[in-house]
Amino acid sequence: MTRIHDLAVVGAGPAGVAGALTAALAGLDVVLVDGSGRPGGQYFRHPAEGFHAARPGALHHGLDRFTRQWETLRERAEVLLSTRVWAVERADGVITVRCLEGDREERPRTVTARGLLVATGAHDRPLPFPGWDLPGVLTAGGAQALLKGDLVLAGRRVVVAGTGPFLLPVAAGLADAGARVLGVHEANRRFGLARHPLLAAGRAAEALGYVARLARHRVPYRGREAVIAAHGETALTHVTVASLDPAWRPLSTRTVECDTLACGYGFVPQLDLPLQLDCATRRDPDGGPDGGPVVAVDAGMRTSVPGVYAAGEATGVGGAALAEVEGRIAGRAAAADLGRPTPPDPALSRRRDRLAAFARALQGAYPLRPGWQDWLRDDTLVCRCEEVPLSAIREAQAMGAVDARSVKLLARPGMGWCQGRMCGHAVACLVGEDPAPPRRPIAQPVRLGDLAARTPTFPDGPKPSGSVPPRKDEAWRPG
């Protein structure tokens, strides 16, 4: 007989672990699923077994606290690591989570639960520019992941560029680890939160700490500058740095020799699973004038779908502290909804409100400006997976494509390995459309054999949302 848990949690980052632990301590039968072999998500990355940093806390704020939460959770809940979730379905009040378990020889596995907490985090949001496909060019998050997870420097002569406060810990970590960081180039103003002193007060010490570390290494931190091109034959050798006007249009340029560029323009929430369940979304101010979609939740982190909760970056990018608080709120709400005594915690809600206000202020202080499109040339690759240049997108528009989907059908951007996760935002902006992730019935790469072997869960009852009703002369098949 299939075991039905009270709550399934997808994601072992700050939000998922906090939510799972809170629900388990309240008496729920919890199972946590994560595709990585170790917990922590994108924030708390652990070096591989056998590697030990001299001062691990220097790379991970709050690591000790997270480790204690994780150890307690392992004693009170079922934990499935190295288990990728590729689909979720809901029918008759039960949620089915379809997974692939194992590092090399993956095996299909199904998890069922009465409730689901989605805490899948976010991924880097790159912007294209000439040469961004060269070896040596990577995202700021990629450089941070190499350092935190593998204790590996991305390069020796590094330029850090983009927008947002995340650039500071990336540059400081690289400099502390021995890289020569040649400069941090912030496309907006350097201290954009100066207009929100009350909101910034609680994080001022952290920001000043990063600035002090950069100063010790003599790393310049410049505002209204960006890397608008990368150069090299077989690998990165130098970049073009431009001073920008307020709309990010280049004013003047200079060349900086380097072997590595770490570039970051914020993050994109991973919404594949909540969109599979038809969870309502709202527009978040991050990502441009019209913002981008995030999962809409109430004060208890409940989505529009009964029994489904969301916490962390899926509800709006706001950092690890906010993600943990939201996870705790979601865990309490799930416990209350399933009949466990859960008294209100106004202090927790107030803390979430403060952290969310700070996150909104950050988004307002470090927006994306449309001038980045002026950095592109006709031969600039917009989709690296399918090697689609800007000229192909413009040609598709000339043929009548009016939105990102029709451009995709004509020119193939977004049809490669990443399925538009890297280029989707840029393509949407280039065609004048609000960035919005497509609804995918498959959230992770899956073998055709595993897909074919999938057993229909609801042959006679209600079908998963989005499925096509069968004809009278055929049996129902999944989605």
Coordinates of C-alpha atoms in Angstrom, one line a residue:
M1 CA 0.0 0.0 0.0
T2 CA 1.3 3.4 -1.0
R3 CA 2.4 5.6 2.0
I4 CA 0.7 8.9 2.0
H5 CA 2.7 11.5 4.0
D6 CA 1.2 14.6 5.6
L7 CA 3.5 17.0 3.8
A8 CA 6.0 16.7 1.0
V9 CA 8.7 19.4 0.7
V10 CA 10.6 19.9 -2.5
G11 CA 13.9 21.8 -2.0
A12 CA 16.5 21.4 0.8
G13 CA 17.6 25.1 0.9
P14 CA 16.9 27.5 3.8
A15 CA 13.1 27.7 3.0
G16 CA 12.6 23.9 2.5
V17 CA 14.6 22.8 5.6
A18 CA 12.9 25.4 7.8
G19 CA 9.5 24.5 6.6
A20 CA 10.0 20.7 6.8
L21 CA 11.5 21.0 10.3
T22 CA 8.7 23.3 11.6
A23 CA 6.0 20.9 10.2
A24 CA 7.7 17.8 11.6
L25 CA 8.1 19.4 15.1
A26 CA 4.4 20.1 14.9
G27 CA 3.7 16.4 14.5
L28 CA 3.3 16.0 10.7
D29 CA 4.7 13.1 8.8
V30 CA 7.1 14.9 6.5
V31 CA 9.2 13.9 3.5
L32 CA 11.8 16.2 2.0
V33 CA 13.0 15.8 -1.6
D34 CA 16.0 17.5 -3.2
G35 CA 18.0 16.8 -6.4
S36 CA 21.4 17.5 -4.8
G37 CA 23.4 15.0 -2.9
R38 CA 23.8 17.4 0.0
P39 CA 21.4 19.9 1.6
G40 CA 21.7 23.7 1.4
G41 CA 20.3 24.6 -2.0
Q42 CA 22.1 27.4 -3.9
Y43 CA 23.0 29.3 -0.7
F44 CA 24.5 26.7 1.7
R45 CA 26.8 24.8 -0.6
H46 CA 28.9 22.1 1.0
P47 CA 32.4 21.0 -0.3
A48 CA 32.6 17.4 -1.4
E49 CA 33.5 14.8 1.1
G50 CA 37.2 15.0 2.0
F51 CA 37.5 18.7 1.4
H52 CA 37.5 21.1 4.4
A53 CA 37.7 24.9 4.3
A54 CA 39.8 26.4 7.1
R55 CA 36.9 28.8 7.9
P56 CA 33.7 27.5 6.3
G57 CA 31.7 30.2 8.1
A58 CA 33.5 32.8 6.1
L59 CA 31.8 31.6 2.9
H60 CA 28.4 30.8 4.5
H61 CA 26.6 33.2 6.8
G62 CA 24.4 31.2 9.1
L63 CA 25.9 27.8 8.2
D64 CA 26.1 26.6 11.8
R65 CA 22.4 27.4 12.3
F66 CA 21.4 25.6 9.1
T67 CA 23.5 22.6 10.0
R68 CA 21.7 22.2 13.4
Q69 CA 18.3 22.5 11.7
W70 CA 19.3 19.8 9.2
E71 CA 20.6 17.4 11.8
T72 CA 17.3 17.7 13.7
L73 CA 15.2 17.3 10.6
R74 CA 17.0 14.1 9.7
E75 CA 15.9 12.6 13.0
R76 CA 12.2 13.6 12.5
A77 CA 11.5 13.3 8.8
E78 CA 12.2 11.2 5.8
V79 CA 14.9 12.7 3.6
L80 CA 15.4 11.9 -0.1
L81 CA 18.6 13.5 -1.5
S82 CA 19.9 12.9 -5.0
T83 CA 16.2 12.7 -6.0
R84 CA 15.0 15.0 -8.8
V85 CA 11.4 16.0 -9.1
W86 CA 10.2 16.1 -12.7
A87 CA 6.4 16.4 -12.2
V88 CA 3.7 17.0 -9.6
E89 CA 0.0 16.2 -9.9
R90 CA -3.0 16.7 -7.6
A91 CA -6.3 14.8 -7.5
D92 CA -8.8 13.8 -4.8
G93 CA -6.9 15.8 -2.2
V94 CA -3.7 13.9 -2.7
I95 CA -0.5 15.2 -4.4
T96 CA 1.7 12.9 -6.4
V97 CA 5.4 13.9 -6.7
R98 CA 7.2 12.0 -9.5
C99 CA 10.9 11.7 -9.0
L100 CA 14.1 10.1 -10.3
E101 CA 16.2 8.8 -7.5
G102 CA 20.0 8.1 -7.6
D103 CA 23.2 9.9 -8.8
R104 CA 24.1 7.8 -11.8
E105 CA 21.6 5.0 -12.3
E106 CA 18.4 6.9 -11.7
R107 CA 15.3 4.9 -10.6
P108 CA 11.7 6.2 -10.9
R109 CA 10.1 6.9 -7.5
T110 CA 6.7 8.3 -6.5
V111 CA 6.0 10.3 -3.3
T112 CA 2.4 11.0 -2.3
A113 CA 1.3 13.5 0.4
R114 CA -1.7 15.4 1.5
G115 CA 0.2 18.7 1.2
L116 CA 3.1 20.1 -0.8
L117 CA 5.6 22.8 0.0
V118 CA 7.4 24.1 -3.0
A119 CA 10.8 25.6 -2.0
T120 CA 12.7 25.2 -5.3
G121 CA 14.7 28.5 -5.1
A122 CA 15.9 30.4 -8.1
H123 CA 18.7 30.4 -10.7
D124 CA 20.9 33.1 -12.2
R125 CA 19.5 35.6 -14.7
P126 CA 22.1 36.4 -17.3
L127 CA 21.9 39.1 -19.9
P128 CA 23.5 38.4 -23.3
F129 CA 26.3 40.5 -24.7
P130 CA 29.0 39.9 -27.4
G131 CA 31.3 37.2 -26.3
W132 CA 29.3 35.9 -23.3
D133 CA 29.6 32.4 -24.7
L134 CA 33.5 32.4 -24.4
P135 CA 35.2 30.0 -21.9
G136 CA 36.0 32.0 -18.9
V137 CA 32.6 33.9 -18.8
L138 CA 30.2 32.6 -16.2
T139 CA 27.5 33.8 -13.9
A140 CA 28.2 35.4 -10.6
G141 CA 26.3 32.5 -9.0
G142 CA 28.4 30.0 -10.9
A143 CA 31.6 31.6 -9.6
Q144 CA 30.2 31.5 -6.1
A145 CA 29.1 27.9 -6.5
L146 CA 32.6 26.8 -7.5
L147 CA 34.1 28.5 -4.5
K148 CA 31.6 27.3 -1.9
G149 CA 30.9 23.9 -3.3
D150 CA 34.3 22.8 -4.7
L151 CA 36.7 25.3 -3.1
V152 CA 37.8 26.1 -6.7
L153 CA 38.6 29.6 -8.0
A154 CA 36.9 30.4 -11.3
G155 CA 40.1 32.2 -12.4
R156 CA 43.1 34.2 -11.3
R157 CA 42.3 37.6 -12.9
V158 CA 38.6 38.2 -12.4
V159 CA 36.2 40.9 -13.3
V160 CA 32.8 41.0 -11.5
A161 CA 30.0 42.8 -13.1
G162 CA 26.2 43.2 -13.2
T163 CA 23.8 44.7 -10.8
G164 CA 22.7 44.1 -7.2
P165 CA 24.3 43.5 -3.8
F166 CA 25.1 39.9 -4.6
L167 CA 28.1 41.1 -6.5
L168 CA 29.8 42.1 -3.3
P169 CA 30.0 38.7 -1.5
V170 CA 31.0 37.1 -4.8
A171 CA 33.9 39.5 -5.3
A172 CA 34.9 39.5 -1.6
G173 CA 34.9 35.7 -1.5
L174 CA 37.0 35.4 -4.6
A175 CA 39.5 38.0 -3.3
D176 CA 39.8 36.3 0.1
A177 CA 40.5 33.0 -1.7
G178 CA 43.4 34.4 -3.6
A179 CA 42.0 35.6 -6.9
R180 CA 43.0 39.0 -8.2
V181 CA 39.7 40.8 -8.6
L182 CA 40.3 43.6 -11.0
G183 CA 37.0 45.5 -10.3
V184 CA 33.4 45.3 -9.3
H185 CA 31.2 47.1 -11.9
E186 CA 27.7 47.9 -10.8
A187 CA 25.4 48.9 -13.6
N188 CA 23.2 51.0 -11.3
R189 CA 24.3 53.3 -8.5
R190 CA 26.7 51.7 -6.0
F191 CA 24.7 52.4 -2.9
G192 CA 21.1 52.4 -4.3
L193 CA 19.6 51.7 -0.8
A194 CA 20.8 55.1 0.5
R195 CA 17.3 56.4 -0.3
H196 CA 15.9 53.8 2.1
P197 CA 18.1 54.3 5.2
L198 CA 15.6 52.8 7.7
L199 CA 15.2 49.6 5.6
A200 CA 18.9 49.3 5.0
A201 CA 20.0 49.9 8.6
G202 CA 19.8 46.3 9.5
R203 CA 22.0 45.2 6.6
A204 CA 24.4 48.1 6.6
A205 CA 27.0 46.3 8.7
E206 CA 27.0 43.3 6.3
A207 CA 27.4 45.5 3.2
L208 CA 30.1 47.6 4.9
G209 CA 31.9 44.4 5.8
Y210 CA 32.1 43.3 2.2
V211 CA 33.2 46.8 1.1
A212 CA 35.9 46.7 3.7
R213 CA 37.1 43.3 2.5
L214 CA 37.3 44.6 -1.0
A215 CA 39.2 47.7 0.2
R216 CA 41.8 45.5 1.9
H217 CA 42.4 43.7 -1.4
R218 CA 42.4 47.0 -3.2
V219 CA 39.4 46.0 -5.4
P220 CA 37.7 49.1 -7.0
Y221 CA 33.9 49.2 -6.7
R222 CA 32.5 51.4 -9.4
G223 CA 28.9 52.4 -10.2
R224 CA 27.2 53.1 -13.5
E225 CA 29.5 50.7 -15.3
A226 CA 29.1 47.4 -17.0
V227 CA 30.9 44.8 -19.1
I228 CA 29.3 45.2 -22.5
A229 CA 31.6 42.7 -24.5
A230 CA 34.0 39.9 -23.8
H231 CA 36.9 39.1 -26.2
G232 CA 39.2 36.2 -27.0
E233 CA 39.8 33.5 -29.6
T234 CA 39.4 30.3 -27.7
A235 CA 39.0 31.7 -24.2
L236 CA 38.5 35.0 -22.5
T237 CA 41.4 37.4 -22.7
H238 CA 39.8 40.8 -22.0
V239 CA 36.5 42.7 -21.6
T240 CA 35.1 46.0 -22.7
V241 CA 33.9 48.0 -19.7
A242 CA 31.5 50.9 -20.4
S243 CA 30.4 53.8 -18.3
L244 CA 26.6 54.0 -18.6
D245 CA 23.8 56.6 -18.5
P246 CA 20.8 56.0 -16.2
A247 CA 19.2 53.8 -18.9
W248 CA 22.3 51.7 -19.2
R249 CA 23.3 53.1 -22.7
P250 CA 27.1 53.1 -23.1
L251 CA 28.8 56.5 -22.9
S252 CA 32.5 55.6 -23.1
T253 CA 34.5 52.4 -23.0
R254 CA 37.9 51.0 -21.9
T255 CA 39.5 47.5 -22.0
V256 CA 40.4 45.4 -19.0
E257 CA 42.6 42.3 -19.4
C258 CA 41.3 39.3 -17.5
D259 CA 40.9 35.5 -17.7
T260 CA 37.5 35.3 -15.9
L261 CA 34.3 37.3 -15.9
A262 CA 31.6 36.7 -13.3
C263 CA 28.5 38.4 -14.4
G264 CA 25.1 38.6 -12.6
Y265 CA 21.8 40.4 -13.1
G266 CA 19.7 39.0 -10.4
F267 CA 17.8 35.7 -10.2
V268 CA 14.8 34.0 -11.8
P269 CA 12.4 32.0 -9.5
Q270 CA 12.0 28.3 -10.5
L271 CA 8.3 28.0 -11.0
D272 CA 7.9 24.8 -13.0
L273 CA 6.2 22.8 -10.2
P274 CA 3.7 25.4 -9.1
L275 CA 2.8 26.1 -12.7
Q276 CA 2.1 22.4 -13.3
L277 CA -0.5 22.7 -10.5
D278 CA -2.0 25.9 -11.9
C279 CA -1.0 27.9 -8.9
A280 CA -1.9 31.6 -9.4
T281 CA 1.0 34.0 -9.9
R282 CA 1.5 37.8 -9.4
R283 CA 3.9 40.3 -10.9
D284 CA 7.0 41.0 -8.9
P285 CA 8.8 44.3 -9.3
D286 CA 12.1 42.5 -10.0
G287 CA 13.2 41.9 -13.6
G288 CA 12.1 45.1 -15.3
P289 CA 9.4 47.8 -15.5
D290 CA 6.6 45.2 -15.6
G291 CA 8.3 42.7 -13.3
G292 CA 8.3 39.0 -13.5
P293 CA 5.9 36.3 -12.2
V294 CA 6.2 34.8 -8.8
V295 CA 3.8 32.5 -6.9
A296 CA 1.0 34.4 -5.2
V297 CA 0.5 33.4 -1.5
D298 CA -1.5 34.5 1.5
A299 CA -0.2 35.3 4.9
G300 CA 0.3 31.6 5.6
M301 CA 2.3 31.0 2.4
R302 CA -0.7 29.1 1.0
T303 CA -1.1 29.2 -2.8
S304 CA -4.4 29.3 -4.7
V305 CA -4.4 25.5 -4.9
P306 CA -5.6 23.8 -1.7
G307 CA -2.9 22.0 0.2
V308 CA -0.1 23.6 -1.8
Y309 CA 2.3 26.1 -0.1
A310 CA 5.3 28.0 -1.5
A311 CA 8.2 29.7 0.3
G312 CA 11.5 31.3 -0.5
E313 CA 12.5 32.6 -3.9
A314 CA 9.4 31.1 -5.7
T315 CA 7.3 33.8 -4.0
G316 CA 9.8 36.6 -4.7
V317 CA 13.6 36.7 -4.6
G318 CA 14.6 38.0 -1.1
G319 CA 17.6 36.1 0.2
A320 CA 18.2 33.3 2.7
A321 CA 16.9 35.0 5.8
L322 CA 13.5 35.8 4.2
A323 CA 13.4 32.3 2.8
E324 CA 13.9 30.7 6.2
V325 CA 11.2 32.8 7.8
E326 CA 8.7 32.0 5.0
G327 CA 9.5 28.3 5.3
R328 CA 8.7 28.4 9.0
I329 CA 5.4 30.2 8.3
A330 CA 4.5 27.6 5.6
G331 CA 5.3 24.7 7.9
R332 CA 3.1 26.2 10.6
A333 CA 0.3 26.8 8.2
A334 CA 0.5 23.2 6.9
A335 CA 0.3 21.9 10.4
A336 CA -2.7 24.0 11.3
D337 CA -4.5 23.1 8.1
L338 CA -4.0 19.4 8.9
G339 CA -5.4 19.8 12.4
R340 CA -2.3 20.2 14.5
P341 CA -2.5 22.8 17.4
T342 CA -0.5 25.7 16.1
P343 CA -0.9 29.0 18.0
P344 CA -0.4 32.3 16.0
D345 CA 3.2 33.8 16.0
P346 CA 2.8 37.5 15.2
A347 CA 6.5 38.1 15.7
L348 CA 7.3 35.7 12.9
S349 CA 4.9 37.5 10.6
R350 CA 6.3 40.9 11.5
R351 CA 9.8 39.6 10.7
R352 CA 8.7 38.4 7.3
D353 CA 7.1 41.8 6.6
R354 CA 10.3 43.6 7.5
L355 CA 12.5 41.3 5.4
A356 CA 10.0 41.4 2.4
A357 CA 10.0 45.2 2.6
F358 CA 13.8 45.2 2.4
A359 CA 13.7 42.8 -0.6
R360 CA 11.3 45.1 -2.4
A361 CA 13.6 48.0 -1.7
L362 CA 16.5 46.1 -3.2
Q363 CA 14.6 45.4 -6.3
G364 CA 13.7 49.0 -6.7
A365 CA 17.3 50.1 -6.1
Y366 CA 18.9 47.7 -8.6
P367 CA 16.4 47.4 -11.5
L368 CA 17.2 46.1 -15.0
R369 CA 17.3 49.0 -17.5
P370 CA 16.4 48.5 -21.2
G371 CA 19.7 50.0 -22.4
W372 CA 21.4 46.6 -22.3
Q373 CA 19.8 45.9 -25.6
D374 CA 22.1 48.5 -27.1
W375 CA 25.1 46.3 -26.2
L376 CA 24.1 43.6 -28.7
R377 CA 25.3 43.1 -32.3
D378 CA 23.5 41.2 -35.0
D379 CA 25.8 38.2 -34.5
T380 CA 25.5 38.2 -30.7
L381 CA 24.2 34.9 -29.5
V382 CA 21.0 35.3 -27.4
C383 CA 20.3 31.5 -27.0
R384 CA 23.6 29.7 -26.4
C385 CA 22.1 26.2 -26.4
E386 CA 20.8 26.5 -29.9
E387 CA 23.3 29.2 -31.1
V388 CA 20.6 31.6 -32.0
P389 CA 21.9 35.1 -32.8
L390 CA 20.1 38.4 -32.4
S391 CA 19.7 38.6 -36.2
A392 CA 17.6 35.4 -36.2
I393 CA 15.3 36.8 -33.6
R394 CA 14.9 40.0 -35.7
E395 CA 14.3 38.0 -38.8
A396 CA 11.5 36.0 -37.0
Q397 CA 9.9 39.3 -36.0
A398 CA 10.1 40.5 -39.6
M399 CA 8.2 37.3 -40.6
G400 CA 5.4 38.1 -38.2
A401 CA 6.4 36.8 -34.8
V402 CA 4.9 39.0 -32.2
D403 CA 5.7 37.2 -28.9
A404 CA 8.4 35.0 -27.4
R405 CA 6.5 31.8 -28.2
S406 CA 6.2 32.5 -31.9
V407 CA 9.9 33.6 -32.0
K408 CA 10.8 30.3 -30.4
L409 CA 8.9 28.4 -33.1
L410 CA 10.6 30.3 -35.9
A411 CA 14.1 30.8 -34.6
R412 CA 14.5 28.1 -31.9
P413 CA 15.6 30.2 -28.9
G414 CA 14.7 28.2 -25.8
M415 CA 14.5 24.8 -27.4
G416 CA 17.9 23.6 -26.1
W417 CA 19.1 21.9 -23.0
C418 CA 18.2 24.6 -20.5
Q419 CA 14.7 25.0 -22.1
G420 CA 14.9 28.8 -22.1
R421 CA 15.9 29.2 -18.5
M422 CA 19.0 31.2 -19.5
C423 CA 17.7 33.1 -22.5
G424 CA 14.0 33.3 -21.8
H425 CA 14.1 36.6 -20.0
A426 CA 16.2 38.2 -22.7
V427 CA 14.1 36.9 -25.6
A428 CA 10.9 38.2 -23.9
C429 CA 12.5 41.7 -23.4
L430 CA 13.7 41.8 -27.0
V431 CA 10.2 41.1 -28.4
G432 CA 8.6 43.6 -25.9
E433 CA 6.8 40.9 -23.9
D434 CA 6.6 40.6 -20.1
P435 CA 9.0 37.8 -19.0
A436 CA 7.0 34.8 -18.0
P437 CA 8.2 31.1 -17.7
P438 CA 6.3 28.6 -19.9
R439 CA 4.3 25.9 -18.3
R440 CA 6.2 22.6 -18.7
P441 CA 4.7 19.2 -18.1
I442 CA 8.3 18.0 -17.4
A443 CA 10.4 20.1 -15.0
Q444 CA 13.6 18.1 -15.3
P445 CA 15.3 16.0 -18.0
V446 CA 13.8 12.5 -17.9
R447 CA 14.5 9.4 -20.0
L448 CA 11.9 8.4 -22.5
G449 CA 11.8 4.9 -20.9
D450 CA 10.9 6.3 -17.5
L451 CA 8.3 8.5 -19.0
A452 CA 6.8 5.6 -20.9
A453 CA 6.7 3.5 -17.8
R454 CA 4.8 6.1 -15.8
T455 CA 1.7 4.5 -14.5
P456 CA -1.5 6.6 -14.7
T457 CA -2.5 7.6 -11.2
F458 CA -6.1 8.5 -11.9
P459 CA -7.6 6.3 -14.7
D460 CA -11.2 6.7 -13.6
G461 CA -11.3 9.8 -11.3
P462 CA -10.4 13.4 -11.8
K463 CA -7.5 14.0 -14.0
P464 CA -4.4 16.1 -13.2
S465 CA -4.8 19.7 -14.0
G466 CA -3.9 20.4 -17.7
S467 CA -4.6 16.8 -18.9
V468 CA -6.6 16.2 -22.1
P469 CA -9.9 14.3 -21.6
P470 CA -9.9 11.0 -23.6
R471 CA -12.2 10.0 -26.3
K472 CA -14.8 7.4 -25.4
D473 CA -12.9 4.8 -27.3
E474 CA -9.5 5.2 -25.6
A475 CA -8.1 5.0 -22.1
W476 CA -6.8 8.0 -20.3
R477 CA -3.1 8.7 -20.7
P478 CA -1.0 11.1 -18.6
G479 CA -0.9 14.7 -19.7

